[in-house]
PDB file of C-alpha atoms in Angstrom:
ATOM      1  CA  UNK A   1     -30.226 -52.643 -47.487  1.00 80.00           C
ATOM      2  CA  UNK A   2     -30.085 -49.001 -46.377  1.00 87.00           C
ATOM      3  CA  UNK A   3     -28.173 -47.619 -43.404  1.00 92.00           C
ATOM      4  CA  UNK A   4     -29.231 -44.302 -41.841  1.00 95.00           C
ATOM      5  CA  UNK A   5     -27.429 -42.092 -39.310  1.00 95.00           C
ATOM      6  CA  UNK A   6     -28.993 -39.000 -37.717  1.00 96.00           C
ATOM      7  CA  UNK A   7     -27.091 -36.012 -36.370  1.00 96.00           C
ATOM      8  CA  UNK A   8     -27.681 -32.404 -35.344  1.00 97.00           C
ATOM      9  CA  UNK A   9     -29.640 -32.850 -32.145  1.00 97.00           C
ATOM     10  CA  UNK A  10     -28.870 -30.918 -28.995  1.00 98.00           C
ATOM     11  CA  UNK A  11     -30.148 -28.519 -26.363  1.00 98.00           C
ATOM     12  CA  UNK A  12     -31.949 -25.358 -27.426  1.00 98.00           C
ATOM     13  CA  UNK A  13     -34.133 -22.748 -25.745  1.00 98.00           C
ATOM     14  CA  UNK A  14     -37.817 -22.444 -26.567  1.00 98.00           C
ATOM     15  CA  UNK A  15     -38.274 -20.431 -29.745  1.00 98.00           C
ATOM     16  CA  UNK A  16     -34.922 -21.512 -31.141  1.00 98.00           C
ATOM     17  CA  UNK A  17     -34.063 -23.665 -34.133  1.00 98.00           C
ATOM     18  CA  UNK A  18     -32.215 -26.866 -34.954  1.00 98.00           C
ATOM     19  CA  UNK A  19     -31.400 -28.607 -38.217  1.00 98.00           C
ATOM     20  CA  UNK A  20     -31.260 -32.395 -38.160  1.00 98.00           C
ATOM     21  CA  UNK A  21     -29.434 -34.410 -40.796  1.00 97.00           C
ATOM     22  CA  UNK A  22     -29.819 -37.995 -41.973  1.00 96.00           C
ATOM     23  CA  UNK A  23     -26.933 -39.586 -43.861  1.00 94.00           C
ATOM     24  CA  UNK A  24     -27.785 -42.632 -45.958  1.00 92.00           C
ATOM     25  CA  UNK A  25     -25.657 -45.410 -47.379  1.00 89.00           C
ATOM     26  CA  UNK A  26     -26.292 -48.698 -49.140  1.00 79.00           C
ATOM     27  CA  UNK A  27     -28.934 -48.768 -51.843  1.00 71.00           C
ATOM     28  CA  UNK A  28     -29.718 -45.656 -53.847  1.00 73.00           C
ATOM     29  CA  UNK A  29     -31.354 -43.237 -51.420  1.00 75.00           C
ATOM     30  CA  UNK A  30     -33.154 -41.344 -54.154  1.00 79.00           C
ATOM     31  CA  UNK A  31     -35.485 -44.299 -54.772  1.00 84.00           C
ATOM     32  CA  UNK A  32     -36.851 -44.304 -51.202  1.00 90.00           C
ATOM     33  CA  UNK A  33     -39.459 -42.345 -49.323  1.00 93.00           C
ATOM     34  CA  UNK A  34     -37.877 -40.469 -46.403  1.00 94.00           C
ATOM     35  CA  UNK A  35     -39.656 -39.784 -43.118  1.00 97.00           C
ATOM     36  CA  UNK A  36     -38.999 -38.405 -39.644  1.00 98.00           C
ATOM     37  CA  UNK A  37     -40.518 -39.697 -36.408  1.00 98.00           C
ATOM     38  CA  UNK A  38     -39.976 -38.806 -32.767  1.00 98.00           C
ATOM     39  CA  UNK A  39     -40.492 -40.484 -29.417  1.00 98.00           C
ATOM     40  CA  UNK A  40     -40.653 -38.839 -26.002  1.00 97.00           C
ATOM     41  CA  UNK A  41     -40.339 -40.740 -22.700  1.00 92.00           C
ATOM     42  CA  UNK A  42     -43.535 -42.603 -21.887  1.00 94.00           C
ATOM     43  CA  UNK A  43     -45.100 -41.877 -25.272  1.00 95.00           C
ATOM     44  CA  UNK A  44     -45.543 -43.811 -28.490  1.00 96.00           C
ATOM     45  CA  UNK A  45     -43.520 -43.007 -31.568  1.00 96.00           C
ATOM     46  CA  UNK A  46     -45.081 -40.018 -33.344  1.00 97.00           C
ATOM     47  CA  UNK A  47     -45.114 -39.126 -37.022  1.00 98.00           C
ATOM     48  CA  UNK A  48     -43.361 -35.840 -37.835  1.00 98.00           C
ATOM     49  CA  UNK A  49     -42.904 -35.513 -41.600  1.00 98.00           C
ATOM     50  CA  UNK A  50     -42.505 -37.468 -44.834  1.00 97.00           C
ATOM     51  CA  UNK A  51     -41.200 -36.659 -48.316  1.00 95.00           C
ATOM     52  CA  UNK A  52     -41.460 -38.803 -51.423  1.00 92.00           C
ATOM     53  CA  UNK A  53     -38.479 -39.781 -53.563  1.00 85.00           C
ATOM     54  CA  UNK A  54     -38.897 -36.816 -55.928  1.00 85.00           C
ATOM     55  CA  UNK A  55     -39.083 -34.232 -53.153  1.00 85.00           C
ATOM     56  CA  UNK A  56     -42.312 -32.796 -54.575  1.00 88.00           C
ATOM     57  CA  UNK A  57     -44.804 -34.274 -52.097  1.00 93.00           C
ATOM     58  CA  UNK A  58     -44.671 -33.713 -48.350  1.00 95.00           C
ATOM     59  CA  UNK A  59     -46.881 -34.326 -45.336  1.00 97.00           C
ATOM     60  CA  UNK A  60     -46.501 -33.066 -41.752  1.00 98.00           C
ATOM     61  CA  UNK A  61     -47.897 -34.028 -38.397  1.00 98.00           C
ATOM     62  CA  UNK A  62     -50.440 -31.593 -36.993  1.00 97.00           C
ATOM     63  CA  UNK A  63     -48.224 -30.570 -34.078  1.00 97.00           C
ATOM     64  CA  UNK A  64     -45.338 -29.413 -36.314  1.00 98.00           C
ATOM     65  CA  UNK A  65     -47.130 -27.870 -39.302  1.00 97.00           C
ATOM     66  CA  UNK A  66     -45.795 -24.421 -40.099  1.00 97.00           C
ATOM     67  CA  UNK A  67     -42.706 -24.893 -37.911  1.00 98.00           C
ATOM     68  CA  UNK A  68     -40.790 -27.856 -39.376  1.00 98.00           C
ATOM     69  CA  UNK A  69     -39.583 -28.339 -42.953  1.00 98.00           C
ATOM     70  CA  UNK A  70     -38.407 -31.614 -44.461  1.00 97.00           C
ATOM     71  CA  UNK A  71     -35.942 -31.659 -47.351  1.00 95.00           C
ATOM     72  CA  UNK A  72     -33.584 -34.028 -49.115  1.00 92.00           C
ATOM     73  CA  UNK A  73     -30.514 -33.897 -51.330  1.00 89.00           C
ATOM     74  CA  UNK A  74     -30.475 -37.100 -53.335  1.00 84.00           C
ATOM     75  CA  UNK A  75     -27.127 -36.290 -54.945  1.00 86.00           C
ATOM     76  CA  UNK A  76     -25.512 -36.272 -51.487  1.00 88.00           C
ATOM     77  CA  UNK A  77     -27.635 -39.108 -50.065  1.00 88.00           C
ATOM     78  CA  UNK A  78     -28.816 -36.921 -47.211  1.00 92.00           C
ATOM     79  CA  UNK A  79     -32.070 -35.753 -45.705  1.00 94.00           C
ATOM     80  CA  UNK A  80     -32.766 -32.834 -43.374  1.00 96.00           C
ATOM     81  CA  UNK A  81     -35.373 -31.651 -40.936  1.00 98.00           C
ATOM     82  CA  UNK A  82     -35.341 -27.920 -40.226  1.00 98.00           C
ATOM     83  CA  UNK A  83     -37.072 -27.217 -36.912  1.00 98.00           C
ATOM     84  CA  UNK A  84     -38.042 -23.634 -36.106  1.00 98.00           C
ATOM     85  CA  UNK A  85     -39.887 -22.051 -33.183  1.00 98.00           C
ATOM     86  CA  UNK A  86     -39.180 -25.075 -31.033  1.00 98.00           C
ATOM     87  CA  UNK A  87     -41.347 -25.778 -28.010  1.00 98.00           C
ATOM     88  CA  UNK A  88     -40.656 -27.845 -24.875  1.00 98.00           C
ATOM     89  CA  UNK A  89     -43.243 -30.312 -26.182  1.00 97.00           C
ATOM     90  CA  UNK A  90     -40.876 -31.045 -29.095  1.00 98.00           C
ATOM     91  CA  UNK A  91     -38.378 -32.676 -26.723  1.00 98.00           C
ATOM     92  CA  UNK A  92     -37.841 -36.247 -27.937  1.00 98.00           C
ATOM     93  CA  UNK A  93     -35.494 -38.618 -29.693  1.00 98.00           C
ATOM     94  CA  UNK A  94     -35.824 -37.987 -33.424  1.00 98.00           C
ATOM     95  CA  UNK A  95     -35.438 -40.785 -35.965  1.00 98.00           C
ATOM     96  CA  UNK A  96     -35.152 -40.753 -39.727  1.00 97.00           C
ATOM     97  CA  UNK A  97     -36.624 -43.641 -41.676  1.00 97.00           C
ATOM     98  CA  UNK A  98     -36.721 -44.916 -45.242  1.00 95.00           C
ATOM     99  CA  UNK A  99     -39.107 -47.169 -47.091  1.00 94.00           C
ATOM    100  CA  UNK A 100     -40.893 -47.777 -50.357  1.00 90.00           C
ATOM    101  CA  UNK A 101     -44.341 -46.692 -49.195  1.00 89.00           C
ATOM    102  CA  UNK A 102     -45.424 -43.080 -48.696  1.00 89.00           C
ATOM    103  CA  UNK A 103     -47.130 -43.388 -45.317  1.00 94.00           C
ATOM    104  CA  UNK A 104     -47.448 -41.855 -41.838  1.00 95.00           C
ATOM    105  CA  UNK A 105     -47.351 -45.272 -40.159  1.00 95.00           C
ATOM    106  CA  UNK A 106     -44.001 -46.120 -38.589  1.00 96.00           C
ATOM    107  CA  UNK A 107     -44.381 -49.888 -38.994  1.00 95.00           C
ATOM    108  CA  UNK A 108     -44.349 -49.499 -42.779  1.00 94.00           C
ATOM    109  CA  UNK A 109     -40.761 -48.231 -42.840  1.00 96.00           C
ATOM    110  CA  UNK A 110     -38.014 -50.813 -43.219  1.00 94.00           C
ATOM    111  CA  UNK A 111     -34.908 -48.802 -42.339  1.00 95.00           C
ATOM    112  CA  UNK A 112     -34.217 -46.632 -39.308  1.00 96.00           C
ATOM    113  CA  UNK A 113     -31.413 -44.537 -37.894  1.00 97.00           C
ATOM    114  CA  UNK A 114     -30.221 -44.734 -34.294  1.00 96.00           C
ATOM    115  CA  UNK A 115     -31.917 -41.492 -33.276  1.00 97.00           C
ATOM    116  CA  UNK A 116     -30.691 -38.103 -32.091  1.00 98.00           C
ATOM    117  CA  UNK A 117     -31.809 -36.345 -28.905  1.00 98.00           C
ATOM    118  CA  UNK A 118     -33.524 -32.964 -29.123  1.00 98.00           C
ATOM    119  CA  UNK A 119     -34.123 -31.135 -25.849  1.00 98.00           C
ATOM    120  CA  UNK A 120     -36.005 -27.824 -25.716  1.00 98.00           C
ATOM    121  CA  UNK A 121     -35.815 -25.841 -22.488  1.00 97.00           C
ATOM    122  CA  UNK A 122     -38.463 -23.373 -21.332  1.00 93.00           C
TER     123      UNK A 122
END
């Protein structure tokens, strides 16, 4: 069992930056794939980024490529999502997730945080 808690969300102006954090507890975090998803009102949950357990392989959603960076610190059992050049379209609840499969599909992840709100004003 893995427990995940997101933090770092807030209100930011367009063009600004935020850094989200995901604190993990339970089983060894370093053995799990880590991913970020987001969900805006009235929309389905959208893939944002994923990183494998080693931190050497990453994949990003088309809408965030070049602006967001995923990272992890296995020694501290934490993951991060650095978000730069934010746009109003990025407004959503952001979730971190963990699983054993390196995938962009949300249903394949077994563990989820409670989410943190990111609001980008124009």
